[in-house]
mmCIF file of C-alpha atoms in Angstrom:
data_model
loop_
_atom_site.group_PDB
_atom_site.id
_atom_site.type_symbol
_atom_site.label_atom_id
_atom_site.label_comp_id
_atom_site.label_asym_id
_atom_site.label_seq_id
_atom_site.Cartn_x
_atom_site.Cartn_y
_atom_site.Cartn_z
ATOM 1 C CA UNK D 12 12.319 24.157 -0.045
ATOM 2 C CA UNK D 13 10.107 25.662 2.547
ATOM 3 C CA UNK D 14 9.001 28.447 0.455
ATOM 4 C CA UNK D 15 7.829 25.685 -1.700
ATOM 5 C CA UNK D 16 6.452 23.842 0.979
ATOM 6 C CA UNK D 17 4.750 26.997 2.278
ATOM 7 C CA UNK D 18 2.855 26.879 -1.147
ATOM 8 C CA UNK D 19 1.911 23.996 -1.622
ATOM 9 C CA UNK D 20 -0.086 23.981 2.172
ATOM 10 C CA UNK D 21 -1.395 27.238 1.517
ATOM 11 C CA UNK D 22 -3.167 26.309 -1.672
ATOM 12 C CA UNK D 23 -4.575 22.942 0.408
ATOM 13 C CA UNK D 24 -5.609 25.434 2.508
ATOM 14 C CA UNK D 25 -7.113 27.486 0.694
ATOM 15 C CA UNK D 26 -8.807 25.146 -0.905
ATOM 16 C CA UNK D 27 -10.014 23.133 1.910
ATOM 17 C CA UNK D 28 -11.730 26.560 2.829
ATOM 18 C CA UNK D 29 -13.616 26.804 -0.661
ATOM 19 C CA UNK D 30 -14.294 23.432 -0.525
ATOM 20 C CA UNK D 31 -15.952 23.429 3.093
ATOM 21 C CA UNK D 32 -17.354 27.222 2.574
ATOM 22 C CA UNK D 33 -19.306 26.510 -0.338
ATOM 23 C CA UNK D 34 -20.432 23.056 0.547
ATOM 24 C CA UNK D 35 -18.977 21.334 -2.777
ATOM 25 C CA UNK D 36 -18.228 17.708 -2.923
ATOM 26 C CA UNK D 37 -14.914 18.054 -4.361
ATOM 27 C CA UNK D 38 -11.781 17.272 -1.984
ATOM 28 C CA UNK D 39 -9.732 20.973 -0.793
ATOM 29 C CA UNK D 40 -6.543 19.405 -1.887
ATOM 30 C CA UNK D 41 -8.376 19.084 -5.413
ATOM 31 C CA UNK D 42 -9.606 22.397 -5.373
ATOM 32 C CA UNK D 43 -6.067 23.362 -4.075
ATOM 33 C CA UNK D 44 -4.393 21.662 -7.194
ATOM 34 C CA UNK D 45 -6.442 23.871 -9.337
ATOM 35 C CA UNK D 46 -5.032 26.607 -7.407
ATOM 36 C CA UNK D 47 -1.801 25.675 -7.864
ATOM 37 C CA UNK D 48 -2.004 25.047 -11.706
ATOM 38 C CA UNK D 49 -3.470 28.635 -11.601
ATOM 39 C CA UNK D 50 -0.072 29.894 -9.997
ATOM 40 C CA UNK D 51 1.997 28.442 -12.348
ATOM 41 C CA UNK D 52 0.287 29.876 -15.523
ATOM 42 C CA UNK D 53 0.787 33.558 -14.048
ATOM 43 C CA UNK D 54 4.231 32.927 -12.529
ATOM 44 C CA UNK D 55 5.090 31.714 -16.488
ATOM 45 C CA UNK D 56 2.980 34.451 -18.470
ATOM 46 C CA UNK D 57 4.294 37.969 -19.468
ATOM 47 C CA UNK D 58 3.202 40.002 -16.376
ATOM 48 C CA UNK D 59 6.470 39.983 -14.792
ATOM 49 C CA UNK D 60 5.054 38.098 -11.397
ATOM 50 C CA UNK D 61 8.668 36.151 -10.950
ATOM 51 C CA UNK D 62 10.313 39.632 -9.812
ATOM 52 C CA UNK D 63 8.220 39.956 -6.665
ATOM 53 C CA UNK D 64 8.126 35.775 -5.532
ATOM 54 C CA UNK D 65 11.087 34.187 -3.403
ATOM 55 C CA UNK D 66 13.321 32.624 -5.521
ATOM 56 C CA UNK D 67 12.609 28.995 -4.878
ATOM 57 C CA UNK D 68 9.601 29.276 -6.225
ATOM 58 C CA UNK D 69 10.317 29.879 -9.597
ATOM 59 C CA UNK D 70 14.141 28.410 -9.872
ATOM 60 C CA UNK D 71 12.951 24.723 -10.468
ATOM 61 C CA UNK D 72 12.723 24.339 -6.351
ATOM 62 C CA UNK D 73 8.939 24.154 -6.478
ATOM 63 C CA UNK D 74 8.995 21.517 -8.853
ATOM 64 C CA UNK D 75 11.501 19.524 -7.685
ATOM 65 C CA UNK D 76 9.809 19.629 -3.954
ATOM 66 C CA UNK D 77 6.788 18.203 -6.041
ATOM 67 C CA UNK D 78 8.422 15.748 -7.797
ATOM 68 C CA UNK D 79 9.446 14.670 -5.004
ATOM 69 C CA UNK D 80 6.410 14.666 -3.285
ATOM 70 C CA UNK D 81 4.725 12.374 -5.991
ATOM 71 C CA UNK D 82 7.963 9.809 -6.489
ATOM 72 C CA UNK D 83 6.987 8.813 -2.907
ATOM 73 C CA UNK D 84 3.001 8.656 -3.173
ATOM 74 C CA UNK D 85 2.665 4.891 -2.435
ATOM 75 C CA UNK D 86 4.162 5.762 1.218
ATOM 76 C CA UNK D 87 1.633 8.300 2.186
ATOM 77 C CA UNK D 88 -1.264 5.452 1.786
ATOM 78 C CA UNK D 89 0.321 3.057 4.382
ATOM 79 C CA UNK D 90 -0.706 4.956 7.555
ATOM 80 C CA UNK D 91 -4.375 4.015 6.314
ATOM 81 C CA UNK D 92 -3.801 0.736 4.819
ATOM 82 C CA UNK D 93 -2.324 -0.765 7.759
ATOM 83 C CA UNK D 94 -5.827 0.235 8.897
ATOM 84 C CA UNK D 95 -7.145 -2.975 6.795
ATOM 85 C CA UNK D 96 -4.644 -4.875 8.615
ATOM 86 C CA UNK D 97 -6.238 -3.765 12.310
ATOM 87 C CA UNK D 98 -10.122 -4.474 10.969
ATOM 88 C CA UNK D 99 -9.529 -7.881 9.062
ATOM 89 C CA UNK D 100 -11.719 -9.678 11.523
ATOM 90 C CA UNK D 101 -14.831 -7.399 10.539
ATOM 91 C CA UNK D 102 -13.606 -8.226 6.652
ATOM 92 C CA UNK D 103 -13.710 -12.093 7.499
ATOM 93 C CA UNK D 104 -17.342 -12.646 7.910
ATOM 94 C CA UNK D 105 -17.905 -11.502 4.634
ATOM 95 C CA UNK D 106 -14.300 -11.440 2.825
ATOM 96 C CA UNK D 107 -14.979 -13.184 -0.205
ATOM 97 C CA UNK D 108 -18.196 -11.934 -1.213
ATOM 98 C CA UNK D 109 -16.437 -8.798 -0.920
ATOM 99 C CA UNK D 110 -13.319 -9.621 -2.347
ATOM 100 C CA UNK D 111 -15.854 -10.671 -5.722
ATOM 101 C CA UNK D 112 -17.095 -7.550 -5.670
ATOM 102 C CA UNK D 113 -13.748 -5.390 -5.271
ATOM 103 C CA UNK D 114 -12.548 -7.778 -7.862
ATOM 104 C CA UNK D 115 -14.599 -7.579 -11.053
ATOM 105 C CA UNK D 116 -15.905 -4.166 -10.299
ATOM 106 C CA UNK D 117 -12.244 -2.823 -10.458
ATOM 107 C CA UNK D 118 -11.382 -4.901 -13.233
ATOM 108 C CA UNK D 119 -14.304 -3.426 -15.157
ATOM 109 C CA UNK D 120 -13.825 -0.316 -14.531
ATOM 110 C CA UNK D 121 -10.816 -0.662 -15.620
ATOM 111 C CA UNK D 122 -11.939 -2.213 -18.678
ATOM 112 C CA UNK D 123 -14.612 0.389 -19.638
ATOM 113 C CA UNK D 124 -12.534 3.399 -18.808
ATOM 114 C CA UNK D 125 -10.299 2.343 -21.365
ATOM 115 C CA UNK D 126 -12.048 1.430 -24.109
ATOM 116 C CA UNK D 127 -14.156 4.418 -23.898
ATOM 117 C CA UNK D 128 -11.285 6.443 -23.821
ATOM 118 C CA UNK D 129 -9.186 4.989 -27.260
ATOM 119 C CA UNK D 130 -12.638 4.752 -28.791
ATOM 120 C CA UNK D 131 -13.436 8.232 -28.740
ATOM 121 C CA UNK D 132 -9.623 9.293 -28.884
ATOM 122 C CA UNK D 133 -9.271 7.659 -32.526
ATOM 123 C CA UNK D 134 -12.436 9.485 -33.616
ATOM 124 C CA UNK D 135 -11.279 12.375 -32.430
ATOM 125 C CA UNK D 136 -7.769 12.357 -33.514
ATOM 126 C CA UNK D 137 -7.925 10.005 -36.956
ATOM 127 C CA UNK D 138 -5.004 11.962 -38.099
ATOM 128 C CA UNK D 139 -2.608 11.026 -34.452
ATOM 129 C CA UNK D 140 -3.856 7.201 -34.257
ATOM 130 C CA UNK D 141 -1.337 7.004 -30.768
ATOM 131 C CA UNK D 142 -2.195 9.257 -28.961
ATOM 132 C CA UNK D 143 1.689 11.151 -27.226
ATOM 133 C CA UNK D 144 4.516 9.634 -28.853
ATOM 134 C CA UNK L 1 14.065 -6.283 32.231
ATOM 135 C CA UNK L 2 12.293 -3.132 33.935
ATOM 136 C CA UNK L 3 14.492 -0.679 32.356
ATOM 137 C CA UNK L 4 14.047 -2.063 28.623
ATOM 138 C CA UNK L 5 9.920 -2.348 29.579
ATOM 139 C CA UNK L 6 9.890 1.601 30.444
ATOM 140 C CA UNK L 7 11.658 2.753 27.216
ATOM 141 C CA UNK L 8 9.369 0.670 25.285
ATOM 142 C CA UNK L 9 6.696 2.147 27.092
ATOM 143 C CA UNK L 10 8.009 5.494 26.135
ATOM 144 C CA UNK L 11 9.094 5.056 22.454
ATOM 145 C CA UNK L 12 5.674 3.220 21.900
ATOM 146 C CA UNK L 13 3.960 7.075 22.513
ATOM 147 C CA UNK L 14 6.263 9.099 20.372
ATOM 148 C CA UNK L 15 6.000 9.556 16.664
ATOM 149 C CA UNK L 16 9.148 8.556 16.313
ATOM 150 C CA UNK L 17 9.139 4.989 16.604
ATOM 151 C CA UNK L 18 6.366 4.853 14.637
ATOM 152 C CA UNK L 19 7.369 7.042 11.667
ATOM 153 C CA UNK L 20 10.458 5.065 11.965
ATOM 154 C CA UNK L 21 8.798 1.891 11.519
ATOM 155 C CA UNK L 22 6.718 3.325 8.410
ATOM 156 C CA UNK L 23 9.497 4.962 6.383
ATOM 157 C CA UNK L 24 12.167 1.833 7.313
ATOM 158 C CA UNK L 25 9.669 -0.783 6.014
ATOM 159 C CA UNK L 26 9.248 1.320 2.872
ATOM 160 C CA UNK L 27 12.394 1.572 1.822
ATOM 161 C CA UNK L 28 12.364 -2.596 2.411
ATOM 162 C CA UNK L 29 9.506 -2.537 0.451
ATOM 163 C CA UNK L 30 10.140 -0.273 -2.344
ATOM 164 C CA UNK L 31 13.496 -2.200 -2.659
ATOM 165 C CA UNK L 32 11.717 -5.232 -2.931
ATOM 166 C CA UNK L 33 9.843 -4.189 -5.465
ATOM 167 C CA UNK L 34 12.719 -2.453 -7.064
ATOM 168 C CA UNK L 35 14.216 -6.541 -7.299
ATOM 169 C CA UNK L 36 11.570 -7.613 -9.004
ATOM 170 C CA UNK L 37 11.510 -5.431 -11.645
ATOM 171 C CA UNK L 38 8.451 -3.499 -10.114
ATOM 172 C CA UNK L 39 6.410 -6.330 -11.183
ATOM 173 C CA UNK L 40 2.888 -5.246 -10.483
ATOM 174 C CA UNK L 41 2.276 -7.853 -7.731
ATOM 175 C CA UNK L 42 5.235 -6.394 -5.202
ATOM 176 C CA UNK L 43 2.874 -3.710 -5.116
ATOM 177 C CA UNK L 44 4.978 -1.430 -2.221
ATOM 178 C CA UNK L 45 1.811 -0.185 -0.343
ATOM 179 C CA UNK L 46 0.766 -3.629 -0.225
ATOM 180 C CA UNK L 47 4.531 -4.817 1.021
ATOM 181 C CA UNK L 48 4.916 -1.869 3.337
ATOM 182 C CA UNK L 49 1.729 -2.755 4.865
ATOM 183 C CA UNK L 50 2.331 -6.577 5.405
ATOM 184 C CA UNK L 51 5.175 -5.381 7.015
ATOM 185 C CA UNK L 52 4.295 -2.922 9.425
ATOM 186 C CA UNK L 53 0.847 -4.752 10.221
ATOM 187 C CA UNK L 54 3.422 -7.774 11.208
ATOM 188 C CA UNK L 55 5.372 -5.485 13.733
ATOM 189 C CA UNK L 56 1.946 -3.739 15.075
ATOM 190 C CA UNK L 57 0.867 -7.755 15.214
ATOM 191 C CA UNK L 58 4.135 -8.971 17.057
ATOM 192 C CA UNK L 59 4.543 -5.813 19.668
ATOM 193 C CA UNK L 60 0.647 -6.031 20.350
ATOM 194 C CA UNK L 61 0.275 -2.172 19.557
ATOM 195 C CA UNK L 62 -2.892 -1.040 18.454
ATOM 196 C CA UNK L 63 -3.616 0.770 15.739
ATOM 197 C CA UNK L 64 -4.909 4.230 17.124
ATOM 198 C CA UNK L 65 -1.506 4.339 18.460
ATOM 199 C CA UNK L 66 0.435 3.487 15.574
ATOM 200 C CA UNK L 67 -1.681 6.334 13.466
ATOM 201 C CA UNK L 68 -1.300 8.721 15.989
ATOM 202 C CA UNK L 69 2.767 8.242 15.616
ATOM 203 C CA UNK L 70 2.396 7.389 11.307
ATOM 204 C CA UNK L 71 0.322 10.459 11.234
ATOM 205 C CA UNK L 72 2.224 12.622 9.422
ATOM 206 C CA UNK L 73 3.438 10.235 6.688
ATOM 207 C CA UNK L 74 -0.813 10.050 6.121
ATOM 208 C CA UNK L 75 -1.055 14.174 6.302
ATOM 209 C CA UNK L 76 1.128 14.265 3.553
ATOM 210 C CA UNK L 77 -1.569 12.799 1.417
ATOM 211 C CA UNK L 78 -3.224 16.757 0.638
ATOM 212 C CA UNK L 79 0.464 18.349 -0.464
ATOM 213 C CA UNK L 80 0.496 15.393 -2.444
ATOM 214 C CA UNK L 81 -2.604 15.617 -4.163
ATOM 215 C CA UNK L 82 -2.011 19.655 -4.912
ATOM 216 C CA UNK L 83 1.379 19.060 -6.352
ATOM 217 C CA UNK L 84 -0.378 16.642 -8.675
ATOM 218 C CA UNK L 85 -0.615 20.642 -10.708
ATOM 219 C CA UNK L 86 2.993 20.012 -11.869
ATOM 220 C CA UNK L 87 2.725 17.130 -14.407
ATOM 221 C CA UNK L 88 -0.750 18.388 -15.330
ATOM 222 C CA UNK L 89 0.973 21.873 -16.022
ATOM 223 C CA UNK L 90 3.733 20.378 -17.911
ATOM 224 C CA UNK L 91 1.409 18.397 -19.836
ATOM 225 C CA UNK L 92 -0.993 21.163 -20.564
ATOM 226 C CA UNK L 93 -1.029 20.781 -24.123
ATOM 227 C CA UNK L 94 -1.799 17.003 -24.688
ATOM 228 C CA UNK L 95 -3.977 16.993 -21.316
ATOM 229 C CA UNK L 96 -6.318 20.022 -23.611
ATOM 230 C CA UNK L 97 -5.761 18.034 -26.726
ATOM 231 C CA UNK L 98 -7.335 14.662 -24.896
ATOM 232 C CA UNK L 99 -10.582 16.693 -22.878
ATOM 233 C CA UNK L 100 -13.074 15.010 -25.182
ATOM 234 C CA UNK L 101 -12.102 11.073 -24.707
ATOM 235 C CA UNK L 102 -11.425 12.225 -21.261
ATOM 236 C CA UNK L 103 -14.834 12.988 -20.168
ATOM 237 C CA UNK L 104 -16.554 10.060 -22.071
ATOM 238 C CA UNK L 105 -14.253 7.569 -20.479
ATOM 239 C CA UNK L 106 -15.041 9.361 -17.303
ATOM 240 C CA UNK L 107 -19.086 8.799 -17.212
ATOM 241 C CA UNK L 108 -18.705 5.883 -18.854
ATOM 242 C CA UNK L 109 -16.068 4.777 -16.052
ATOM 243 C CA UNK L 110 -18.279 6.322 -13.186
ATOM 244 C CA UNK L 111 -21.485 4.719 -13.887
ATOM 245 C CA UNK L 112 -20.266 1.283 -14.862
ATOM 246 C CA UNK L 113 -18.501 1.236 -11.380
ATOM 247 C CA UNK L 114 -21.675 2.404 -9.444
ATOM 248 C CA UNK L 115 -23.687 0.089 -11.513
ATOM 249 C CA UNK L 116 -21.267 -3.172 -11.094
ATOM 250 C CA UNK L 117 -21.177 -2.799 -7.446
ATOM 251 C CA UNK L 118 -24.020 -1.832 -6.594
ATOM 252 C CA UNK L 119 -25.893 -5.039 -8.899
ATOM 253 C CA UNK L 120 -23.220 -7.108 -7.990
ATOM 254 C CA UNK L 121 -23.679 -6.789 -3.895
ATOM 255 C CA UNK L 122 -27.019 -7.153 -4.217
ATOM 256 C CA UNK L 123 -26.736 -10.403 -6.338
ATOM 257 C CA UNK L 124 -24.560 -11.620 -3.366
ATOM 258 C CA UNK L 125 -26.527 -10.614 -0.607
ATOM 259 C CA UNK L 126 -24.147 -8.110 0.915
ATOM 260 C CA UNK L 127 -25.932 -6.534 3.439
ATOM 261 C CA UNK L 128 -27.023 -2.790 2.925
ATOM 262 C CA UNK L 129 -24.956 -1.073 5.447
ATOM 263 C CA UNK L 130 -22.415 -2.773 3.786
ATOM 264 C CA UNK L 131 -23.268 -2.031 0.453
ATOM 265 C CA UNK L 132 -23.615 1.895 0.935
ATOM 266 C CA UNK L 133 -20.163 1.186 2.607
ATOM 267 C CA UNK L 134 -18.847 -0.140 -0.830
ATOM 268 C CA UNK L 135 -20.628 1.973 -3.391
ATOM 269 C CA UNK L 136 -17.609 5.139 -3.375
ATOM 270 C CA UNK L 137 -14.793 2.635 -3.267
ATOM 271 C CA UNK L 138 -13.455 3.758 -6.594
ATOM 272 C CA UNK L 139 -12.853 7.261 -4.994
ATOM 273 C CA UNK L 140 -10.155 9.038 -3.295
ATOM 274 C CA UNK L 141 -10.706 7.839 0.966
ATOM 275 C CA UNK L 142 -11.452 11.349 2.461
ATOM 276 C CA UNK L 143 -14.235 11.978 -0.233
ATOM 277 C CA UNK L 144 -15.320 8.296 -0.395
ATOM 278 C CA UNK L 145 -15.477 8.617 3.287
ATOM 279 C CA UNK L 146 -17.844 11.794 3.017
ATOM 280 C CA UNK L 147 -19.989 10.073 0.335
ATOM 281 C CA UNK L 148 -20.615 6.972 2.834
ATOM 282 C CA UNK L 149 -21.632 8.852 5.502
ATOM 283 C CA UNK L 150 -23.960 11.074 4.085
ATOM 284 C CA UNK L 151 -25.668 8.079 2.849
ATOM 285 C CA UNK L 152 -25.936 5.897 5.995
ATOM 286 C CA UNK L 153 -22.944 3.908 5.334
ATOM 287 C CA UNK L 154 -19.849 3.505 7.632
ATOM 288 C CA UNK L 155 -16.585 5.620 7.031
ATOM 289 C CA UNK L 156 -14.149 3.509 8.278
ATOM 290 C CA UNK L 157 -15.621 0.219 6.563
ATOM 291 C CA UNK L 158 -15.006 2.630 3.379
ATOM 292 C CA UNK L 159 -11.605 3.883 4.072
ATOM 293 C CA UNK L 160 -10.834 0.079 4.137
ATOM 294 C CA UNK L 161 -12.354 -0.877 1.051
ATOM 295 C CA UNK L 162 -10.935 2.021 -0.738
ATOM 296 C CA UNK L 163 -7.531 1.161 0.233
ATOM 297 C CA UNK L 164 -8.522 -2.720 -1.247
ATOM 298 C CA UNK L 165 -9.627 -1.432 -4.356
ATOM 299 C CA UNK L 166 -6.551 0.640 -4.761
ATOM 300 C CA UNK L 167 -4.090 -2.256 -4.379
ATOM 301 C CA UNK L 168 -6.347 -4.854 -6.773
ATOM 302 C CA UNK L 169 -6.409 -1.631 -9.163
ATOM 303 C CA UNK L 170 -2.634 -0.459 -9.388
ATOM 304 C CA UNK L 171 -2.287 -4.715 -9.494
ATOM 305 C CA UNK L 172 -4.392 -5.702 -12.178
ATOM 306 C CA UNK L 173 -3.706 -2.122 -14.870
ATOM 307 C CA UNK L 174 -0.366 -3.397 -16.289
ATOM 308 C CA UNK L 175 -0.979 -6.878 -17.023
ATOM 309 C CA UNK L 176 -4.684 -6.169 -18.088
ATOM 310 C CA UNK L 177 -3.506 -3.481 -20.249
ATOM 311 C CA UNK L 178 -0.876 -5.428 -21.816
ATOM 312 C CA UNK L 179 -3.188 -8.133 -22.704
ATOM 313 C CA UNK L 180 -5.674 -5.498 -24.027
ATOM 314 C CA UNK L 181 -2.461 -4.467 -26.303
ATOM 315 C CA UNK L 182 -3.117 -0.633 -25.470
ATOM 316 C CA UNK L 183 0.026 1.359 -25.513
ATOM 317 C CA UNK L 184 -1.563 4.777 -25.111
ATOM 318 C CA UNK L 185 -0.568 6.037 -21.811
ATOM 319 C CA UNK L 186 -3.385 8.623 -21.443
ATOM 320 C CA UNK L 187 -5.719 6.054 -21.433
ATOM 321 C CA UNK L 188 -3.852 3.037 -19.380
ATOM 322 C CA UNK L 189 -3.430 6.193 -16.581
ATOM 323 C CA UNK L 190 -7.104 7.683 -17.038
ATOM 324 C CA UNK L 191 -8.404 4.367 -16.269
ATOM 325 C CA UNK L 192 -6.034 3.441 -13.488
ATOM 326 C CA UNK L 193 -6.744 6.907 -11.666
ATOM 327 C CA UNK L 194 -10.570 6.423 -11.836
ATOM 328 C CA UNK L 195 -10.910 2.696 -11.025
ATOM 329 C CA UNK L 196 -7.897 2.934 -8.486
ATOM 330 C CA UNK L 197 -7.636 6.555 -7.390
ATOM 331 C CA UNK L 198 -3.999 7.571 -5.787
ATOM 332 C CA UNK L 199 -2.436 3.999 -5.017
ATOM 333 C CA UNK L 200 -3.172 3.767 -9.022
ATOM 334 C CA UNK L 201 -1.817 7.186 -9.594
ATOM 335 C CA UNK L 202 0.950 6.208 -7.579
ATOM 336 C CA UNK L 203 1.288 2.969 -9.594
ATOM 337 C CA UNK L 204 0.726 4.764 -13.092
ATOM 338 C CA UNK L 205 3.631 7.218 -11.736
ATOM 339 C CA UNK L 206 5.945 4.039 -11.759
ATOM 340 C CA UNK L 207 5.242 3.270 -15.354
ATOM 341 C CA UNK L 208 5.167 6.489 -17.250
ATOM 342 C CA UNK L 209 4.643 10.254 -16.026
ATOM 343 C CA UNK L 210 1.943 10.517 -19.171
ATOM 344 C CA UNK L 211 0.076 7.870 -17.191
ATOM 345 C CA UNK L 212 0.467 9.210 -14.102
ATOM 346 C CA UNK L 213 -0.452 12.974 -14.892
ATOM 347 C CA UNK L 214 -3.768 11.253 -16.706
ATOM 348 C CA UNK L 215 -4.517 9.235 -13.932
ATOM 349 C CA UNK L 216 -4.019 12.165 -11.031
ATOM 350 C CA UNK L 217 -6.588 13.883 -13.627
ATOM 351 C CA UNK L 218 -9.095 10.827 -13.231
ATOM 352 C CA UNK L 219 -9.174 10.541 -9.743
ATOM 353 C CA UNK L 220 -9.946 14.553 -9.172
ATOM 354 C CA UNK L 221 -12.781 13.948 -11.701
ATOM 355 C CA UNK L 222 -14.066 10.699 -10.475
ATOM 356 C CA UNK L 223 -14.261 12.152 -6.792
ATOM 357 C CA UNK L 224 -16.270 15.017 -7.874
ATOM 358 C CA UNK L 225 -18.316 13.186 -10.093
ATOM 359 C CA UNK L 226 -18.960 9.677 -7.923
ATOM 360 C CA UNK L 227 -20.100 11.805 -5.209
ATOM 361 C CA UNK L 228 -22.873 13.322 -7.409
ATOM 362 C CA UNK L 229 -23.864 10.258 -9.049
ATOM 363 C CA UNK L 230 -23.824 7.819 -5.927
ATOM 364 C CA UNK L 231 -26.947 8.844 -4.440
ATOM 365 C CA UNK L 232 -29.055 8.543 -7.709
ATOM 366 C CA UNK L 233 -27.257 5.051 -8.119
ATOM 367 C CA UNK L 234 -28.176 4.200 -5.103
ATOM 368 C CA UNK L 235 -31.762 5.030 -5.382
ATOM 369 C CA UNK L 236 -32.282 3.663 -8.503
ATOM 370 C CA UNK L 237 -30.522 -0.238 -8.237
ATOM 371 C CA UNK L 238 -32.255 -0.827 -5.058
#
């Protein structure tokens, strides 16, 4: 568990350091997924990395610290949204406009996202019309 | 009276009574929406939220002090977002076999958001500040935050409106995909993640782990990619 744990901050870490280093406008915990999906294709491929890491990390620990992690990801945005809760006078004066706004811009994105997505999908894969079973 | 006033006093500084009141009210809330099914409208960041905003409301605490306690809870946000690399790993395969729609529902999601806002607000009069404010909304909060301010909006007015559009988002996907009658669960995540970043990962994780690998995917690539186009959006609607 905290050899997982240990991980998982270093590559936010690390990442956070690439991502402020260099300037790029792509969040250090993104960068730091990368990272991580990088680990997990050498621990898994034929070099014989496993011998030399703590255990936890490659005994299903890791993953079950993650899935963990992610089963509980509607939490971790409630320190911030209560934040909406503090500010709704400054929403008020113009809520609804807003609220339009929020409203059809989300729903079409939505909307576009997927349809551009099967579209292409059943060109791409005529022969799989359902994409994952 | 005095006594029970000076260990209010002191509980109200720790992050205990705080993180107490966060994790308690999710568990209500999670239940809740475990009751109903997990019907898309018991949304739990939306219940949690009603619920801890009432306490915060009733004890007269403000906010800065309740963050400073809920904190952590928020921190975990960055562990969360790196162990998004398990599902994608997992998923390797059909993630490589999908790159193509992928990226075409991604600029095609991307722009139409930029393009809807930023026409919309201006058909309604929402005041500039405002409107820089709203343009990144789509987008993860620390990077949406970033994007504002480098363009003369205001961070916190983002933060908020990012948190909105994550709760209408993870709301609306289910029912509009049903009605839509699309069952792949690539797409229904992709779209979810861009349009709704992680309270629609979060929501797409609910459903199916196909969606919600997809849609972690979509809101890494909408982040990067909002904060490039934003600026040029910007520039050009106005």
């Amino acid at each position: 568990m905290i050899a997982s744990l240990a991980l998982i901050l270093l590559a936010q870490l690390v990442g956070e350091v690439l991502a402020r280093g260099a300037g790029v406008p792509i969040p250090g915990p993104v960068i730091g997924m990368g990272l991580m999906f990088g680990f997990l294709l050498l621990r898994d491929s034929r070099i014989g990395l496993p011998r030399v890491l703590p255990k936890p990390l490659t005994d299903g620990t890791l993953e079950s610290t993650a899935r963990g992690l992610l089963m509980n990801l509607s939490l971790m945005f409630v320190p911030a949204g209560v934040g909406v809760v503090g500010r709704l006078d400054l929403l008020r004066a113009q809520g609804l406009k807003l609220a339009i706004v929020l409203v059809v811009s989300t729903a079409l994105s939505l909307l576009v996202t997927v349809l551009v997505f099967r579209a292409v999908a059943s060109c791409v894969e005529r022969r799989r019309p359902d994409g994952e079973a | 009276m005095a006594g029970d006033f000076s260990l209010w006093v002191y509980l109200a500084g720790t992050p205990l009574l705080w993180l107490t009141v966060t994790l308690t009210s999710y568990v209500l809330a999670d239940r809740i929406a475990a009751a109903t099914d997990r019907h898309p409208i018991a949304n739990p960041v939306l219940i949690t939220v009603i619920l801890v905003g009432t306490v915060l409301a009733v004890t007269g605490t403000p906010y800065p002090t309740y963050f400073e306690g809920a904190q952590f809870v928020h921190f975990l946000l960055g562990p969360a977002t790196v162990v998004l690399a398990m599902p994608l790993y997992e998923r390797r395969a059909t993630v490589l076999r999908a790159l193509v729609p992928m990226l075409a529902a991604l600029m095609a999601g991307a722009a139409t958001t930029l393009a809807v806002v930023i026409v919309l607000a201006r058909l309604l009069d929402i005041p500039q500040p405002i409107l820089i404010s709203l343009a990144p909304k789509s987008v993860t909060s620390g990077v949406a935050m970033g994007i504002a301010e480098a363009l003369g909006g205001d961070p916190t007015l983002t933060a908020i409106l990012v948190i909105l559009t994550g709760i209408i988002g993870a709301i609306l996907v289910t029912p509009m995909m049903n009605l839509l009658r699309i069952r792949d669960m690539r797409a229904r995540g992709f779209a979810v993640g861009l349009a709704a970043h992680g309270i629609g990962t979060a929501r797409a994780f609910q459903v199916s782990e196909t969606a919600g690998t997809f849609a972690g995917i979509a809101m890494g690539l909408n982040a990067f990619l909002t904060a490039i186009l934003a600026p040029l959006a910007l520039h050009l609607l106005f």
